[in-house]
Amino acid sequence: MWKLPKPELTAEDVFITAISRVADVGLKGRLESVTATIIQASIDFDEAASNNEIHTIEPSPNVDGVVTIKEMSGVYAGRMVARGSPGRTIYDELLAAPKYGRCPLCGQHIVSTLDHYLPKTRYPALAVAPWNLVPACHDCNKAKSDTRPLTADEEAFHPYYDDIDGDLWLVAQVVESAPAALRFLVSPSPGWSDTLTARVLRQFQMLKLARLYAAKGAQELTDLHNLLRTHLANGGPDEVRLLLQQFADSCRAANMNAWRTATYQALANSDWYCQGGFAHV
């Protein structure tokens, strides 16, 4: 759940470009006739998203009664996603926004698609609206599916509008077991509203981030084993804790809410782990 810069492209830019090569005169005429509705739908989305009111946007079975959901889905798939299509350059630009190509929803997997924040099957007027298109990995896109928020608490985190990067919210706990394990959880910032807390907790659960980070953490613990054994033998638990804290501080400088930051801070805080808990297999 990491912030992304909001695209400067407008829905009008994208829609006009996407339909520019439609050869069917009848279809092109109907598409051009709904341009004003496409633009207004995007403006309404922007205003709602800025005020945590996306759930108030009503779905529609078509656009102005003249363009169907199937036709708008075709504009997106055939004239924006398809390679060589007029909108493909815009698609690639949106896809390339996240730093290092990492999914802004999980922070782990590589971006591979654009997720419709509000599904195009229910909101056809937003099918190619850039503020409704969020770069995401396959897993997050699949987990989010075609869900529609019905309340403010149900609104998924939106990387263009929501910003919690400056708050520490991801923490980990050491599970004193053989082998050692990690449990990840959301620690709401004191400044968060009840609604923001509910949204982050819901998305953390929906995307199964605790399980994803625990799996990553388990591999990290395995990789650390020999290094920590040497430090324990040479300098005791304090030497182990110092090394782990240095790792935590280094990771925090890059991203305070990365699973590695949470991992190393939890390990450095654990007397059991620093005293040799890591050696239990």
Short mmCIF file of C-alpha atoms in Angstrom, two decimals:
data_model
loop_
_atom_site.label_atom_id
_atom_site.label_comp_id
_atom_site.label_asym_id
_atom_site.label_seq_id
_atom_site.Cartn_x
_atom_site.Cartn_y
_atom_site.Cartn_z
CA MET A 1 0.00 0.00 0.00
CA TRP A 2 2.29 2.65 -1.33
CA LYS A 3 1.64 6.04 -2.89
CA LEU A 4 1.97 6.64 -6.61
CA PRO A 5 1.87 9.96 -8.46
CA LYS A 6 -1.55 10.61 -9.95
CA PRO A 7 -1.45 10.40 -13.77
CA GLU A 8 -1.59 13.74 -15.53
CA LEU A 9 -3.45 12.19 -18.45
CA THR A 10 -7.18 12.83 -18.56
CA ALA A 11 -9.97 10.47 -19.52
CA GLU A 12 -10.55 12.59 -22.62
CA ASP A 13 -6.90 12.16 -23.69
CA VAL A 14 -7.10 8.40 -23.33
CA PHE A 15 -10.58 7.86 -24.78
CA ILE A 16 -10.02 10.00 -27.89
CA THR A 17 -6.71 8.26 -28.54
CA ALA A 18 -8.12 4.79 -27.97
CA ILE A 19 -11.05 5.16 -30.37
CA SER A 20 -9.08 7.05 -33.01
CA ARG A 21 -8.80 4.05 -35.34
CA VAL A 22 -12.30 2.61 -35.02
CA ALA A 23 -13.25 1.75 -38.59
CA ASP A 24 -16.91 0.89 -38.01
CA VAL A 25 -18.63 4.20 -38.73
CA GLY A 26 -21.68 3.37 -36.65
CA LEU A 27 -19.69 2.26 -33.61
CA LYS A 28 -17.34 5.22 -33.84
CA GLY A 29 -20.25 7.60 -33.97
CA ARG A 30 -21.82 6.07 -30.87
CA LEU A 31 -18.49 6.13 -29.01
CA GLU A 32 -17.87 9.76 -29.93
CA SER A 33 -21.35 10.64 -28.75
CA VAL A 34 -20.59 9.55 -25.17
CA THR A 35 -17.31 11.48 -24.87
CA ALA A 36 -18.82 14.10 -22.57
CA THR A 37 -20.17 11.37 -20.27
CA ILE A 38 -16.75 9.67 -20.18
CA ILE A 39 -15.13 12.96 -19.19
CA GLN A 40 -17.72 13.75 -16.51
CA ALA A 41 -17.52 10.24 -15.03
CA SER A 42 -13.79 10.69 -14.56
CA ILE A 43 -14.24 14.11 -12.96
CA ASP A 44 -16.84 12.66 -10.58
CA PHE A 45 -14.50 9.78 -9.75
CA ASP A 46 -11.66 12.19 -9.00
CA GLU A 47 -13.83 14.24 -6.65
CA ALA A 48 -15.20 11.15 -4.90
CA ALA A 49 -11.78 9.55 -4.54
CA SER A 50 -10.38 12.73 -3.02
CA ASN A 51 -13.06 12.61 -0.32
CA ASN A 52 -13.25 8.86 0.39
CA GLU A 53 -16.65 8.73 -1.29
CA ILE A 54 -16.04 6.33 -4.15
CA HIS A 55 -18.66 4.04 -2.64
CA THR A 56 -21.32 6.63 -3.53
CA ILE A 57 -20.71 6.22 -7.28
CA GLU A 58 -23.53 4.14 -8.72
CA PRO A 59 -22.83 1.40 -11.28
CA SER A 60 -24.37 1.59 -14.75
CA PRO A 61 -25.44 -1.10 -17.26
CA ASN A 62 -24.18 1.00 -20.21
CA VAL A 63 -22.97 4.46 -21.20
CA ASP A 64 -25.84 6.80 -21.97
CA GLY A 65 -27.86 3.86 -23.22
CA VAL A 66 -25.96 3.81 -26.52
CA VAL A 67 -22.63 2.08 -25.72
CA THR A 68 -22.65 -1.29 -23.99
CA ILE A 69 -20.37 -2.67 -21.31
CA LYS A 70 -19.03 -5.16 -23.87
CA GLU A 71 -18.18 -2.36 -26.28
CA MET A 72 -16.38 -0.30 -23.62
CA SER A 73 -14.52 -3.42 -22.46
CA GLY A 74 -13.53 -3.86 -26.09
CA VAL A 75 -12.18 -0.31 -26.24
CA TYR A 76 -9.99 -1.08 -23.24
CA ALA A 77 -8.83 -4.55 -24.27
CA GLY A 78 -8.56 -4.02 -28.01
CA ARG A 79 -7.59 -0.37 -28.29
CA MET A 80 -5.51 0.21 -25.17
CA VAL A 81 -4.08 -3.09 -23.94
CA ALA A 82 -3.49 -4.78 -27.29
CA ARG A 83 0.02 -4.35 -28.64
CA GLY A 84 0.12 -1.98 -31.57
CA SER A 85 -3.19 -0.41 -30.61
CA PRO A 86 -3.49 3.40 -30.47
CA GLY A 87 -3.74 3.45 -26.66
CA ARG A 88 -0.92 1.02 -25.93
CA THR A 89 1.65 3.76 -25.29
CA ILE A 90 -0.64 5.19 -22.61
CA TYR A 91 -1.15 1.72 -21.12
CA ASP A 92 2.62 1.21 -20.91
CA GLU A 93 3.09 4.65 -19.35
CA LEU A 94 0.59 3.88 -16.58
CA LEU A 95 2.11 0.44 -16.08
CA ALA A 96 5.61 1.90 -15.64
CA ALA A 97 4.71 4.33 -12.85
CA PRO A 98 5.73 2.28 -9.76
CA LYS A 99 9.35 2.51 -8.62
CA TYR A 100 11.33 -0.60 -9.53
CA GLY A 101 8.20 -1.98 -11.21
CA ARG A 102 6.86 -3.20 -7.83
CA CYS A 103 3.16 -3.55 -7.23
CA PRO A 104 1.99 -0.60 -5.07
CA LEU A 105 -0.59 -2.79 -3.35
CA CYS A 106 1.67 -5.54 -1.98
CA GLY A 107 5.11 -3.99 -2.51
CA GLN A 108 6.50 -7.34 -3.60
CA HIS A 109 5.48 -8.71 -6.96
CA ILE A 110 6.25 -7.17 -10.32
CA VAL A 111 3.53 -5.07 -11.93
CA SER A 112 1.95 -6.97 -14.80
CA THR A 113 -1.42 -5.36 -15.43
CA LEU A 114 -3.69 -2.39 -14.76
CA ASP A 115 -6.37 -2.96 -12.16
CA HIS A 116 -9.70 -1.18 -12.63
CA TYR A 117 -10.31 0.31 -9.19
CA LEU A 118 -14.01 0.33 -10.03
CA PRO A 119 -14.62 -2.65 -12.35
CA LYS A 120 -15.33 -1.86 -15.99
CA THR A 121 -18.09 -4.50 -15.95
CA ARG A 122 -20.10 -2.26 -13.62
CA TYR A 123 -18.70 1.15 -14.46
CA PRO A 124 -18.22 1.14 -18.26
CA ALA A 125 -17.77 4.93 -18.41
CA LEU A 126 -14.57 4.47 -16.35
CA ALA A 127 -13.14 1.64 -18.47
CA VAL A 128 -10.24 3.76 -19.81
CA ALA A 129 -10.20 6.56 -17.20
CA PRO A 130 -6.55 6.80 -16.09
CA TRP A 131 -7.41 7.66 -12.45
CA ASN A 132 -9.39 4.42 -12.30
CA LEU A 133 -6.49 2.35 -13.67
CA VAL A 134 -3.94 1.24 -11.06
CA PRO A 135 -0.78 -0.70 -11.92
CA ALA A 136 -0.80 -3.98 -10.02
CA CYS A 137 0.61 -7.48 -9.97
CA HIS A 138 -1.42 -10.47 -11.10
CA ASP A 139 -2.03 -11.72 -7.56
CA CYS A 140 -3.34 -8.41 -6.21
CA ASN A 141 -5.49 -7.83 -9.27
CA LYS A 142 -6.99 -11.29 -8.90
CA ALA A 143 -7.54 -10.94 -5.14
CA LYS A 144 -9.27 -7.61 -5.57
CA SER A 145 -11.46 -9.04 -8.33
CA ASP A 146 -14.57 -7.07 -9.33
CA THR A 147 -15.46 -5.98 -5.84
CA ARG A 148 -17.44 -2.80 -5.41
CA PRO A 149 -17.28 -0.82 -2.14
CA LEU A 150 -20.64 -0.21 -0.50
CA THR A 151 -19.36 1.89 2.40
CA ALA A 152 -16.40 4.18 3.06
CA ASP A 153 -14.80 1.44 5.18
CA GLU A 154 -14.91 -0.95 2.22
CA GLU A 155 -13.01 1.32 -0.17
CA ALA A 156 -9.73 -0.27 -1.16
CA PHE A 157 -6.51 1.66 -0.78
CA HIS A 158 -6.02 3.83 -3.85
CA PRO A 159 -2.33 4.59 -4.60
CA TYR A 160 -3.17 7.84 -6.43
CA TYR A 161 -5.24 9.32 -3.60
CA ASP A 162 -4.23 7.61 -0.34
CA ASP A 163 -0.88 8.27 1.32
CA ILE A 164 0.27 6.41 4.42
CA ASP A 165 3.92 6.25 3.44
CA GLY A 166 4.91 8.61 6.27
CA ASP A 167 3.25 6.51 8.99
CA LEU A 168 4.70 3.34 10.48
CA TRP A 169 1.94 0.77 10.07
CA LEU A 170 3.59 -2.57 9.27
CA VAL A 171 5.09 -4.45 12.21
CA ALA A 172 6.19 -8.02 12.87
CA GLN A 173 6.35 -10.28 15.88
CA VAL A 174 8.75 -13.15 16.45
CA VAL A 175 7.09 -16.50 16.99
CA GLU A 176 9.27 -18.41 19.44
CA SER A 177 9.11 -21.80 17.79
CA ALA A 178 11.39 -24.33 16.15
CA PRO A 179 12.14 -23.05 13.62
CA ALA A 180 11.55 -19.40 14.49
CA ALA A 181 8.83 -17.68 12.49
CA LEU A 182 7.36 -14.22 11.99
CA ARG A 183 3.84 -12.87 12.24
CA PHE A 184 3.03 -9.64 10.36
CA LEU A 185 0.24 -7.27 11.25
CA VAL A 186 -1.04 -3.75 10.76
CA SER A 187 -0.41 -1.32 13.61
CA PRO A 188 -2.70 1.65 12.90
CA SER A 189 -1.06 5.04 13.27
CA PRO A 190 -2.50 7.17 16.14
CA GLY A 191 -3.44 9.82 13.59
CA TRP A 192 -5.57 7.52 11.44
CA SER A 193 -9.34 7.84 11.38
CA ASP A 194 -11.49 4.80 12.12
CA THR A 195 -12.35 4.63 8.43
CA LEU A 196 -8.74 4.66 7.25
CA THR A 197 -7.87 2.01 9.84
CA ALA A 198 -10.74 -0.18 8.64
CA ARG A 199 -9.70 0.24 5.01
CA VAL A 200 -6.06 -0.66 5.59
CA LEU A 201 -6.94 -3.66 7.78
CA ARG A 202 -9.45 -4.87 5.19
CA GLN A 203 -7.01 -4.57 2.32
CA PHE A 204 -4.22 -6.25 4.31
CA GLN A 205 -6.52 -9.20 4.83
CA MET A 206 -7.99 -9.22 1.31
CA LEU A 207 -4.55 -9.36 -0.33
CA LYS A 208 -3.32 -11.93 2.20
CA LEU A 209 -0.25 -9.80 2.92
CA ALA A 210 0.42 -11.41 6.33
CA ARG A 211 0.87 -14.78 4.64
CA LEU A 212 2.97 -13.33 1.80
CA TYR A 213 5.33 -11.50 4.16
CA ALA A 214 5.58 -14.47 6.53
CA ALA A 215 6.74 -16.63 3.63
CA LYS A 216 9.33 -14.02 2.64
CA GLY A 217 10.42 -13.70 6.26
CA ALA A 218 10.85 -17.45 6.68
CA GLN A 219 13.37 -17.51 3.84
CA GLU A 220 15.18 -14.52 5.35
CA LEU A 221 15.52 -16.29 8.70
CA THR A 222 17.00 -19.32 7.00
CA ASP A 223 19.52 -17.17 5.14
CA LEU A 224 20.57 -15.44 8.39
CA HIS A 225 21.29 -18.60 10.35
CA ASN A 226 25.01 -19.02 9.72
CA LEU A 227 25.80 -15.32 9.96
CA LEU A 228 24.07 -14.99 13.34
CA ARG A 229 25.68 -18.13 14.68
CA THR A 230 29.12 -16.59 14.02
CA HIS A 231 28.18 -13.31 15.67
CA LEU A 232 26.75 -15.10 18.73
CA ALA A 233 29.93 -17.11 19.12
CA ASN A 234 32.16 -14.05 18.78
CA GLY A 235 30.25 -11.40 20.69
CA GLY A 236 27.20 -12.92 22.36
CA PRO A 237 23.57 -11.74 22.13
CA ASP A 238 24.52 -8.04 22.11
CA GLU A 239 26.57 -8.55 18.95
CA VAL A 240 23.64 -10.33 17.29
CA ARG A 241 21.23 -7.57 18.32
CA LEU A 242 23.57 -4.84 17.05
CA LEU A 243 23.83 -6.49 13.64
CA LEU A 244 20.06 -6.97 13.36
CA GLN A 245 19.41 -3.37 14.39
CA GLN A 246 21.84 -2.16 11.73
CA PHE A 247 19.93 -4.16 9.13
CA ALA A 248 16.64 -2.72 10.41
CA ASP A 249 17.92 0.85 10.28
CA SER A 250 19.27 0.38 6.77
CA CYS A 251 15.98 -1.08 5.52
CA ARG A 252 13.99 1.66 7.28
CA ALA A 253 15.96 4.35 5.47
CA ALA A 254 14.62 2.93 2.20
CA ASN A 255 11.07 2.07 3.33
CA MET A 256 9.79 2.08 6.91
CA ASN A 257 6.90 -0.22 5.98
CA ALA A 258 8.80 -2.84 4.01
CA TRP A 259 8.47 -6.39 5.30
CA ARG A 260 12.28 -6.52 5.72
CA THR A 261 12.22 -3.44 7.96
CA ALA A 262 9.52 -5.02 10.12
CA THR A 263 11.39 -8.32 10.13
CA TYR A 264 14.74 -7.00 11.31
CA GLN A 265 13.21 -4.68 13.90
CA ALA A 266 11.23 -7.56 15.37
CA LEU A 267 14.31 -9.78 15.46
CA ALA A 268 16.44 -7.05 17.10
CA ASN A 269 13.73 -6.54 19.74
CA SER A 270 13.54 -10.22 20.62
CA ASP A 271 15.77 -11.34 23.51
CA TRP A 272 14.85 -14.94 22.75
CA TYR A 273 15.97 -14.67 19.14
CA CYS A 274 19.20 -12.76 19.89
CA GLN A 275 20.15 -15.24 22.62
CA GLY A 276 20.10 -18.11 20.15
CA GLY A 277 16.46 -18.64 19.25
CA PHE A 278 17.48 -18.45 15.62
CA ALA A 279 19.39 -21.74 16.07
CA HIS A 280 16.25 -23.79 16.75
CA VAL A 281 15.46 -25.89 13.70
#
